[in-house]
XYZ file of C-alpha atoms in Angstrom:
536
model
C -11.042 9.032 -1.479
C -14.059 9.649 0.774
C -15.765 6.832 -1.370
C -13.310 4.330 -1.351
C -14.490 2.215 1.144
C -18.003 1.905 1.146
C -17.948 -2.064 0.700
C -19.483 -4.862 2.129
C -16.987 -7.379 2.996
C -16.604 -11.393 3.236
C -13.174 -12.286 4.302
C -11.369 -13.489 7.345
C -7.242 -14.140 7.765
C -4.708 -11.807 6.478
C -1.448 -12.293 7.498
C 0.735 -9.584 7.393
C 4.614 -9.045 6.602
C 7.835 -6.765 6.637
C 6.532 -3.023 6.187
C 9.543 -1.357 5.718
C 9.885 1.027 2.173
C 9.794 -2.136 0.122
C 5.494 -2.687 1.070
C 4.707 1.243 0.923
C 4.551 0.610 -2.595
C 1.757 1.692 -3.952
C 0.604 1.829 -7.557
C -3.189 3.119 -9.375
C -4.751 3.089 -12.680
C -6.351 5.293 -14.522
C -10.355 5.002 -14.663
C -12.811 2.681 -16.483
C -14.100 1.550 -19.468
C -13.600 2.530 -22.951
C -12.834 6.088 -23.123
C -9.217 7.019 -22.756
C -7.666 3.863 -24.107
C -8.567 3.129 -27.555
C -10.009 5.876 -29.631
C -7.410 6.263 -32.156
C -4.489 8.080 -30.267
C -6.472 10.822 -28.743
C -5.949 11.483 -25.030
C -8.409 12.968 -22.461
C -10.270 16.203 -23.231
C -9.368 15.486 -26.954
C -5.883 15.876 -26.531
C -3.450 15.377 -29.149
C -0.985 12.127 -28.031
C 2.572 13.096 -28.636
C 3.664 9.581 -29.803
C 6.802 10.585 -27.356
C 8.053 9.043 -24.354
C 6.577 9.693 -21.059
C 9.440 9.992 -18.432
C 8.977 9.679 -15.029
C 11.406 9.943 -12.185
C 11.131 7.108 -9.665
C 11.975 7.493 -6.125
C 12.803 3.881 -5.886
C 15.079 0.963 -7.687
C 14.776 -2.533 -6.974
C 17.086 -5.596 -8.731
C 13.430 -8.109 -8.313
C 10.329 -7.487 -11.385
C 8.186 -10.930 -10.982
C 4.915 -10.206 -10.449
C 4.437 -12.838 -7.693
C 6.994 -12.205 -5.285
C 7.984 -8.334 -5.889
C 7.203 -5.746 -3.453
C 9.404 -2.986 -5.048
C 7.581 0.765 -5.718
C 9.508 0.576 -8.868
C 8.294 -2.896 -9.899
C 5.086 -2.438 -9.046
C 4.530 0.699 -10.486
C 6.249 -0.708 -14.177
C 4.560 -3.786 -13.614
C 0.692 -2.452 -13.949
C 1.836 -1.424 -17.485
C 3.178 -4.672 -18.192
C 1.460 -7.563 -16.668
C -2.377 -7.736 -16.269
C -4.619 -9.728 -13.537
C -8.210 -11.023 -15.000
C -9.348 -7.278 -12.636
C -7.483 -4.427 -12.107
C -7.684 -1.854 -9.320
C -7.883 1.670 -9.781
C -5.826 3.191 -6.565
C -7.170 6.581 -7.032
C -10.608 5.401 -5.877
C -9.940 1.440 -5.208
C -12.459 0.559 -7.628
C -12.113 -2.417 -10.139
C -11.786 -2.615 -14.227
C -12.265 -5.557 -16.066
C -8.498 -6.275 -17.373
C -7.824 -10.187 -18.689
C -11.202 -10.959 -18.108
C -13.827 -11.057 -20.368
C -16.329 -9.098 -18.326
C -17.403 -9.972 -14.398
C -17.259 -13.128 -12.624
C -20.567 -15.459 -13.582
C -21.873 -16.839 -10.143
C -22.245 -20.878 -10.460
C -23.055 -21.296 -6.624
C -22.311 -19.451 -3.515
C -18.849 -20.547 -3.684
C -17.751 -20.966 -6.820
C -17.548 -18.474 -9.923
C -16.608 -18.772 -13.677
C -14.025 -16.278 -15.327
C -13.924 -16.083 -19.251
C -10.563 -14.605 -20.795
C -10.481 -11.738 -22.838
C -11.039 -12.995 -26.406
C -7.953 -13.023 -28.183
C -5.967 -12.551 -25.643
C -1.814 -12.888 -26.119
C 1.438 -12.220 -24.487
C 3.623 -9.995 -25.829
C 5.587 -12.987 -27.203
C 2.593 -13.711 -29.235
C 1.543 -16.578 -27.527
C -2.267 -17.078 -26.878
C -3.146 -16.951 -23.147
C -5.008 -19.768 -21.999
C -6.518 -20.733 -18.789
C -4.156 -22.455 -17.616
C -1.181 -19.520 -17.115
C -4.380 -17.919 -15.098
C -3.583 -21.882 -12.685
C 0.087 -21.422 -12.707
C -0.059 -17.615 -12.040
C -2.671 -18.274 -8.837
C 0.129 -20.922 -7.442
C 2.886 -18.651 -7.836
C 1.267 -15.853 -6.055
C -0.099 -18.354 -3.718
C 3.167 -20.530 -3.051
C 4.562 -20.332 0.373
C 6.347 -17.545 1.286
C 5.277 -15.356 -0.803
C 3.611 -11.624 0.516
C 0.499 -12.087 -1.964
C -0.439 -15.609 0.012
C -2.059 -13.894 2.828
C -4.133 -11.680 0.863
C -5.032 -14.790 -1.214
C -6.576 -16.667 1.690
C -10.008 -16.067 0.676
C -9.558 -17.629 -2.521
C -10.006 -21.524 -2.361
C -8.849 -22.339 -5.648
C -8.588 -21.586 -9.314
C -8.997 -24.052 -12.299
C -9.154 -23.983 -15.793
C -12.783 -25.402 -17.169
C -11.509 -24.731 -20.681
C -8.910 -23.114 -22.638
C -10.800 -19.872 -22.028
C -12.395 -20.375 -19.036
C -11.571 -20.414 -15.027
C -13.472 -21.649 -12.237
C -12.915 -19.796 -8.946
C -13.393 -21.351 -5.681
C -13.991 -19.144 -2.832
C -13.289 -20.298 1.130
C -16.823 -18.918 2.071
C -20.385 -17.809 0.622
C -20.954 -14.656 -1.382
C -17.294 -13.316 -1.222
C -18.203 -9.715 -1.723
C -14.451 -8.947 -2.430
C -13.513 -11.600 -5.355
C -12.260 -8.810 -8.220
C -10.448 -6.901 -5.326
C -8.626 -10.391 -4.654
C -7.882 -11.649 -7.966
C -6.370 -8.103 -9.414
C -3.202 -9.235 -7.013
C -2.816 -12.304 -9.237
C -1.009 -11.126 -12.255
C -1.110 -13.520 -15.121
C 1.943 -14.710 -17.247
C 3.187 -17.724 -19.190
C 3.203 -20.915 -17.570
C 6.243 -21.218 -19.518
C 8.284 -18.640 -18.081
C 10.807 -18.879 -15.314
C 11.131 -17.768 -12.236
C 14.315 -16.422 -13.263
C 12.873 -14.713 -16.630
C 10.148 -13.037 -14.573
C 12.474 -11.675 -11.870
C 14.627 -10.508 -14.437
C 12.098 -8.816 -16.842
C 8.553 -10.543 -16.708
C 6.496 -11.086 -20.099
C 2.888 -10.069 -19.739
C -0.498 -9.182 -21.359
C -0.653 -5.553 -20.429
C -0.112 -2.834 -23.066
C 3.420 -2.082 -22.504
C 6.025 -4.345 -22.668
C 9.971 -4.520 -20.976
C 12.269 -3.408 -23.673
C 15.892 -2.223 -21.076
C 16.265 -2.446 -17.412
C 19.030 -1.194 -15.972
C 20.351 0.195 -12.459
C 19.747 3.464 -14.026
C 16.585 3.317 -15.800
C 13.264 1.297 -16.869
C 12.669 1.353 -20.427
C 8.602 0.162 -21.944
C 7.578 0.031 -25.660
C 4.490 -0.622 -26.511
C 3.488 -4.321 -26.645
C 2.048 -5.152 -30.206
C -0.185 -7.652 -29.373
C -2.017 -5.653 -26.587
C -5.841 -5.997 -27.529
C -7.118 -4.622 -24.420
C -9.107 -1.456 -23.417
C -5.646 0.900 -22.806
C -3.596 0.682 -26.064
C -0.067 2.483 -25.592
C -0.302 5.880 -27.544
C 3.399 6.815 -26.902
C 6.767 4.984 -28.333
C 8.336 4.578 -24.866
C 8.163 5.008 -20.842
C 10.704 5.794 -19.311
C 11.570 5.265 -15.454
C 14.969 7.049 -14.817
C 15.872 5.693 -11.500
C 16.662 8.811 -9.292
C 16.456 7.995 -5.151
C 18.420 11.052 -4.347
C 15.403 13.410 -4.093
C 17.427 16.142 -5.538
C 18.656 14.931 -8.283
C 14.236 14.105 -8.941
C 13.773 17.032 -8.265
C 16.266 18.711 -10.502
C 14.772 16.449 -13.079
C 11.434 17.337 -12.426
C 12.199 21.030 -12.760
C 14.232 21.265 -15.673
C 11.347 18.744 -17.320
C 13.616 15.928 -18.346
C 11.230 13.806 -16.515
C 7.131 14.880 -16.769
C 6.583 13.204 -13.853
C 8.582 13.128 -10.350
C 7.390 10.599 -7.651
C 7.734 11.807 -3.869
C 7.876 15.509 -4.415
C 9.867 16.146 -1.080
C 7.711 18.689 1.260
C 10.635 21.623 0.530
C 10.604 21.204 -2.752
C 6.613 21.573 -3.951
C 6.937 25.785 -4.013
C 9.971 25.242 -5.990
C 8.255 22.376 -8.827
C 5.189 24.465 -8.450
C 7.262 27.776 -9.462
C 8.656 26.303 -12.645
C 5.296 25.099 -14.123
C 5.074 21.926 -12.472
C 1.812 20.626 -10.657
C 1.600 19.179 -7.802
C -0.683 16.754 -6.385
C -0.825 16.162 -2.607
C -3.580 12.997 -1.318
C -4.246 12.049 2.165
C -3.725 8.626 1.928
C -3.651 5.519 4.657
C 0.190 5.907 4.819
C 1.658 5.824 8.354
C 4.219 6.375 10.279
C 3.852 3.969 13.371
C 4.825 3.205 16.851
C 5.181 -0.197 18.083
C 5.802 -1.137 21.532
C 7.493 -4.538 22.792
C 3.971 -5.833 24.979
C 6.297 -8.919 26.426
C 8.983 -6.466 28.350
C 8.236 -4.324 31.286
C 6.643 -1.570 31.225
C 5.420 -1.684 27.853
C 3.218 -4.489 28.940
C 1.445 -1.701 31.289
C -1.207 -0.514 28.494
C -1.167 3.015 30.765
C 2.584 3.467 29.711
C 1.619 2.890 26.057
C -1.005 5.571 26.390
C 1.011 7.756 28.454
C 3.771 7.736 25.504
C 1.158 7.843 22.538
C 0.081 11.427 24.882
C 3.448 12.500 25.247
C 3.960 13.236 21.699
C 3.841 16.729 20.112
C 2.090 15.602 17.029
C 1.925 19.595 15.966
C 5.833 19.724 16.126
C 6.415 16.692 14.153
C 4.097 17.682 11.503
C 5.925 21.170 10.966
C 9.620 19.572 11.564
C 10.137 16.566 9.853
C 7.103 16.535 7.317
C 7.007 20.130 6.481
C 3.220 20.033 7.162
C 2.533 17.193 4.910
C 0.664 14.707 7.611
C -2.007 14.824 9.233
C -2.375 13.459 13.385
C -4.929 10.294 13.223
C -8.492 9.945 15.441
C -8.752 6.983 14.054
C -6.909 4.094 12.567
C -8.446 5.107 9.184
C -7.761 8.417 7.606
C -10.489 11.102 8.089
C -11.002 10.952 3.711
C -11.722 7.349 4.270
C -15.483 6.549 4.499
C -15.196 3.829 7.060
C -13.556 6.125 9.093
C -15.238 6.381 12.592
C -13.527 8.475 15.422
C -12.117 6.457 18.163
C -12.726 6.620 21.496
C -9.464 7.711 22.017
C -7.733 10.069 20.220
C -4.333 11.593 21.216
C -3.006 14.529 21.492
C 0.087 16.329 22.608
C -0.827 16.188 26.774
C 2.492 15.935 28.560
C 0.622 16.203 32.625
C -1.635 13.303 31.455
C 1.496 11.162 30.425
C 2.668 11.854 33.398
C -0.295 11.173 34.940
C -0.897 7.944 33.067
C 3.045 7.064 34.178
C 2.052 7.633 38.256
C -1.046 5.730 37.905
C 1.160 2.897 35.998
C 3.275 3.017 39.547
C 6.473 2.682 37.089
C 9.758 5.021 37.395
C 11.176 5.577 33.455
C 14.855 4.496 32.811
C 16.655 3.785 30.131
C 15.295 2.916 26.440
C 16.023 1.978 22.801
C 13.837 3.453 20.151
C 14.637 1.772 17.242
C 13.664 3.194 14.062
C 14.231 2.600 10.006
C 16.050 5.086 8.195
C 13.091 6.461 6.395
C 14.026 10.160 6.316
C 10.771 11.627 8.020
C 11.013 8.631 10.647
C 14.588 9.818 11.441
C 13.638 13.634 11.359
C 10.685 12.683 13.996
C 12.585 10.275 16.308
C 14.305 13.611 17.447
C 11.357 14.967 18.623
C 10.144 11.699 20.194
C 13.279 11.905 22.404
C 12.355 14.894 23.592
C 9.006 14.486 24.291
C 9.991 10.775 26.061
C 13.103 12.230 27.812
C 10.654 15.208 29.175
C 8.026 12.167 30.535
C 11.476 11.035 32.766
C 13.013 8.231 30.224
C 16.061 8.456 28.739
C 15.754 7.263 24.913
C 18.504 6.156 22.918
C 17.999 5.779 18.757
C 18.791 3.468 17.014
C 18.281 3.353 13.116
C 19.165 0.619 10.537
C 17.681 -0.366 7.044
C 14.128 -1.758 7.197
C 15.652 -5.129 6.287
C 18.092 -5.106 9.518
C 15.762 -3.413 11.258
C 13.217 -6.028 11.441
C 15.927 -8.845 10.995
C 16.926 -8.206 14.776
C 13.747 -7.600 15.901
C 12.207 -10.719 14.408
C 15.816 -12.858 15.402
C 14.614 -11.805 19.214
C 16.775 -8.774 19.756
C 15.859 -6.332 22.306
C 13.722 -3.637 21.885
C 11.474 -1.391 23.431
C 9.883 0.968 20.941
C 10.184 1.394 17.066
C 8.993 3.732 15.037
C 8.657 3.027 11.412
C 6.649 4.019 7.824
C 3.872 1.493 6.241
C 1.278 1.626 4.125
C -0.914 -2.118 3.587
C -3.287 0.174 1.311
C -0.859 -0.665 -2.101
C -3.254 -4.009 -1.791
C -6.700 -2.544 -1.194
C -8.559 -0.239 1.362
C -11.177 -2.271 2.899
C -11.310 -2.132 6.864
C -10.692 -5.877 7.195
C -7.412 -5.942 5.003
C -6.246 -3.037 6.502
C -6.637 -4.529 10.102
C -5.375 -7.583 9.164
C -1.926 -6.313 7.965
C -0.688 -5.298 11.481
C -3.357 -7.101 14.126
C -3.793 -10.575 11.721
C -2.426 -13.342 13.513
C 1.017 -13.013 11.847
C 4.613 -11.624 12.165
C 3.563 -8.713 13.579
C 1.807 -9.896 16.334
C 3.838 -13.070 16.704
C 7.003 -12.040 16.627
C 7.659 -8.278 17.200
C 5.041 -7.169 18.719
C 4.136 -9.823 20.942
C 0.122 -9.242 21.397
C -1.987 -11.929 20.085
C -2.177 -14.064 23.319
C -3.812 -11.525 24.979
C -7.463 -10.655 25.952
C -7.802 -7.801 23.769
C -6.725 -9.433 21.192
C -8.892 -12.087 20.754
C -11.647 -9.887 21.080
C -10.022 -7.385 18.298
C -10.512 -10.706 15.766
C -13.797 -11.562 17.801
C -15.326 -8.213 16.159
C -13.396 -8.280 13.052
C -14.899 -12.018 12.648
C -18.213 -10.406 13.083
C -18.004 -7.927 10.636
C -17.285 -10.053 8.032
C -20.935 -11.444 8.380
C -22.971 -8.092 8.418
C -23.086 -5.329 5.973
C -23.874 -1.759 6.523
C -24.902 -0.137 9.423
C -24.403 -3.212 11.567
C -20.832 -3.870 9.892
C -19.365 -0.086 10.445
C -20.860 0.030 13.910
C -18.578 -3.503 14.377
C -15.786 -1.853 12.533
C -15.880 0.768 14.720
C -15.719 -1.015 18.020
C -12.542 -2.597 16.551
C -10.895 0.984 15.898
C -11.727 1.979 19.482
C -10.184 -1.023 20.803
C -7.047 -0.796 19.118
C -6.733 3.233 20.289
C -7.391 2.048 23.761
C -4.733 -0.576 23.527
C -2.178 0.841 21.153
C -0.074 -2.196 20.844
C 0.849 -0.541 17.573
C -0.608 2.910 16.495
C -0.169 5.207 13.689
C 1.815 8.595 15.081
C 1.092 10.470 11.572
C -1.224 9.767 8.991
C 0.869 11.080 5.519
C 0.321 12.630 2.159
C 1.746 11.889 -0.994
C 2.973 14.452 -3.523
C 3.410 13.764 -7.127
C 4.652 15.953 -9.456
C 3.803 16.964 -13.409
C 3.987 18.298 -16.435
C 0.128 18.150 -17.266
C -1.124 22.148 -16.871
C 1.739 23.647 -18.459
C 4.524 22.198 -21.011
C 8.084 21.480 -20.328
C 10.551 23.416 -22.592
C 9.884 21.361 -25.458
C 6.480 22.040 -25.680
C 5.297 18.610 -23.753
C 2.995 17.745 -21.240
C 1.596 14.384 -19.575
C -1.761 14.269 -20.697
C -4.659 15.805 -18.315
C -5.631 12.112 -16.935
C -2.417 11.814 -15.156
C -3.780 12.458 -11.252
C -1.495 11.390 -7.986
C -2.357 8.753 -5.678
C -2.143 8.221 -1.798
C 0.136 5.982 -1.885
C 3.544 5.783 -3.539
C 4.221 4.597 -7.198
C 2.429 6.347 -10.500
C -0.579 5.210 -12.071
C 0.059 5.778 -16.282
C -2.946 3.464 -17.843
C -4.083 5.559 -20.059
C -1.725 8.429 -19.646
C 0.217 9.671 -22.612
C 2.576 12.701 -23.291
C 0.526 15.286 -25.057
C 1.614 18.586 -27.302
């Protein structure tokens, strides 16, 4: 990860959107170029494919598969396998593959680029892909309402020049970003459906929807895949398990090689039976957002004096079992644009308090509202504690994500809410990553109430500058806008987290199978399998 960021950027607007469990999704693939995908059934290392099925056990279910409108762990995660933008993203590194494309973009002028298709390209229905279901699949990502359009911005427009052949407009010179951007637009039929995709979407990739059920996820490999990543297994299998037991009882017994979301309590027992375990720092948060527009949250001395109120240490040990790190920066420490900020909190009750005199405010009464994200529930206890010691006297509230932010947005009161999110499922670089929260969208519009202020403006000032300078001069900009927004804390991550994957790929299950030794977590959550196969 400590590479994953070391881009020069180009873009501007990104307007962010409900974060709740539904847009912690996070998905990867599995390396570069030629090796692992097509060399005659043979994994990595020279392993032996099994020609099984690879099973994994998915944390998450989801009744909506279209590849412009989903923001489902599951779907995304089944989706990479299935449906292919003309780039792909590996989220183990955030570096790009060719996919549907024929190699990189050709540069025409400083605003405009030519894209040739893969040569003999299909669907899995057989039918040749042309430009123009590359067109139809832009507007459908692109079409309003959607939570791909604001990630899209930078693109201007996409036609076809030929069958073959698509010309890419960007919104402004040199767009340093352009594969990052179009890997989000996945490419199917111009034929299909809304309804067919949402359903079970037809695609280019090398796997193909054969079941979907509420209980399961069933691929085959799709016979007219011509791609770099040829399926080398006769099925993959998601077996939808959200109770983490019952994943975890999975994962043990090895009836699924792979568990998503290895609970913290359960890694000594995986790790025990054979299983590894893989545990990346990622950008995943757990934030606090305060209400700017109501007293005294509008005081940013209060906001600090709760941020230093917090006993980060306990909440790490309590409700995350150690798995989470406390932030110095709005970045991840593994990150290389990571820059520590000029303030960085720690658990400091007498300067809370001291914060709270020099505020001249007397604490009463308050709501913290939070989603029912397990670890956000298991820390709002010790929030309590820490807020009720500072003189307040917090009350908890938890609902779904998707009531959650329904009141909040429909102008229900609030003071505080504490919640999960992790943008990074869509890319890494600074700008995107600012942009999800501090863009001038929902989050700042609606629930959190800060982008007519001073600070503000001058957050999107710097981030505006950035965008126009590259190395030095860009992270020294970049790091101005972290320091603001820890001086400010309008909305600030309380724990950074790590994500814990499980699998069969050191040792074999009881049958004598393994995943092969490609298979590596991610930071985020989902499973990256391009490339992966079961193994003997």
């Amino acid at each position: 990860m400590k590479d994953l960021m070391g881009k020069n950027l180009s873009r501007r607007t990104f307007l962010g959107v409900s974060s709740g469990v539904a847009v912690v999704a996070g998905l990867g693939l599995v390396g570069c170029g030629g090796g692992s995908g097509s060399n005659g059934g043979s994994s990595a290392g020279g392993e032996k494919a099994a020609g099984g099925t690879l099973t994994v056990g998915t944390a998450y279910a989801t009744q909506n598969y279209h590849p412009s409108t989903t923001s489902s762990a599951l779907a995304l995660s089944a989706n990479m396998n299935v449906v292919e933008g003309l780039y792909e993203l590996d989220f183990h590194d955030y570096s790009t593959r060719v996919a549907l494309a024929a190699g990189d973009p050709t540069k025409v002028d400083d605003t405009t680029f030519e894209v040739k298709l893969r040569d003999g390209a299909k669907f899995s229905d057989g039918t040749d892909v042309k430009a123009e279901d590359v067109v139809s699949s832009f507007k459908r990502a692109n079409a309003e309402g959607n939570i791909y359009v604001s990630m899209l911005t930078p693109i201007a427009s996409i036609e076809a020049k030929d069958d073959t052949t698509v010309t890419v407009k960007t919104a402004f010179p040199d767009f340093s970003l352009l594969k990052e951007r179009l890997a989000i637009v996945k490419v199917v039929p111009s034929s299909a459906t809304d309804e067919d995709l949402t359903a079970k979407p037809t695609g280019t990739g090398p796997w193909m929807y054969d079941e979907i059920t509420d209980a399961s996820v069933t691929l085959v490999p799709n016979p007219n895949y011509n791609g770099e990543f040829a399926a080398k297994d006769e099925k993959i299998r998601y077996d939808v398990l959200k109770d983490a037991t019952a994943r975890v009882t999975a994962a043990q017994e090895g009836t699924d090689l792979i568990c998503e979301s290895v609970p913290a309590d359960s890694i000594d027992q995986l790790k025990g039976a054979g299983v590894t375990v893989d545990t990346v720092q990622g950008f995943g948060t757990r934030f606090m957002m305060f209400n700017v527009k109501k007293a005294p949250w509008d005081d940013v001395k209060v906001r600090q004096a709760v941020m230093y109120a917090l006993n980060y240490d306990q909440m790490i040990s309590n409700a995350l079992a150690g798995m989470a790190s406390t932030p110095s920066c709005y970045l991840p420490e593994t990150f290389t644009n990571y820059n520590k900020a000029s303030m960085v909190y720690s658990y400091d009750q007498e300067k809370a308090k001291s914060l709270i005199a020099e505020a001249g405010i007397t604490p009463g009464a308050i709501t913290l509202r939070t989603t029912d994200n397990d670890q956000v529930v298991a820390m709002s206890t010790q929030i309590k504690n820490d807020l009720d010691a500072l003189g307040f006297d917090v009350s908890i509230q938890t609902d779904t994500s998707a009531a959650t932010y329904a009141a909040i947005d429909g102008g229900e009161a609030y003071d505080l809410l504490l919640a999960p999110g992790d943008p990074s499922c869509f890319g890494a670089d600074p700008d995107l990553l600012l942009n999800w929260w501090y863009g001038n969208n929902t989050w700042m519009q609606k629930r959190c109430v800060w982008n007519d202020s001073p600070e503000f403006a001058k957050l999107h000032e710097l981030m505006d500058q950035a965008l126009s300078q590259t190395g030095n001069e860009q992270q020294k900009t970049w790091n101005q806008c972290f320091d603001l927004i820890s001086e400010n804390v309008p909305l600030y991550p309380v724990l950074q987290v790590q994500t814990t994957t499980g699998s069969w790929r050191d040792t074999a299950n009881g049958d004598g199978t393994k995943v092969s030794s490609d298979f590596k977590g991610i930071g985020t959550t989902g499973i990256s399998l391009i490339g992966v196969s079961t193994t003997k």
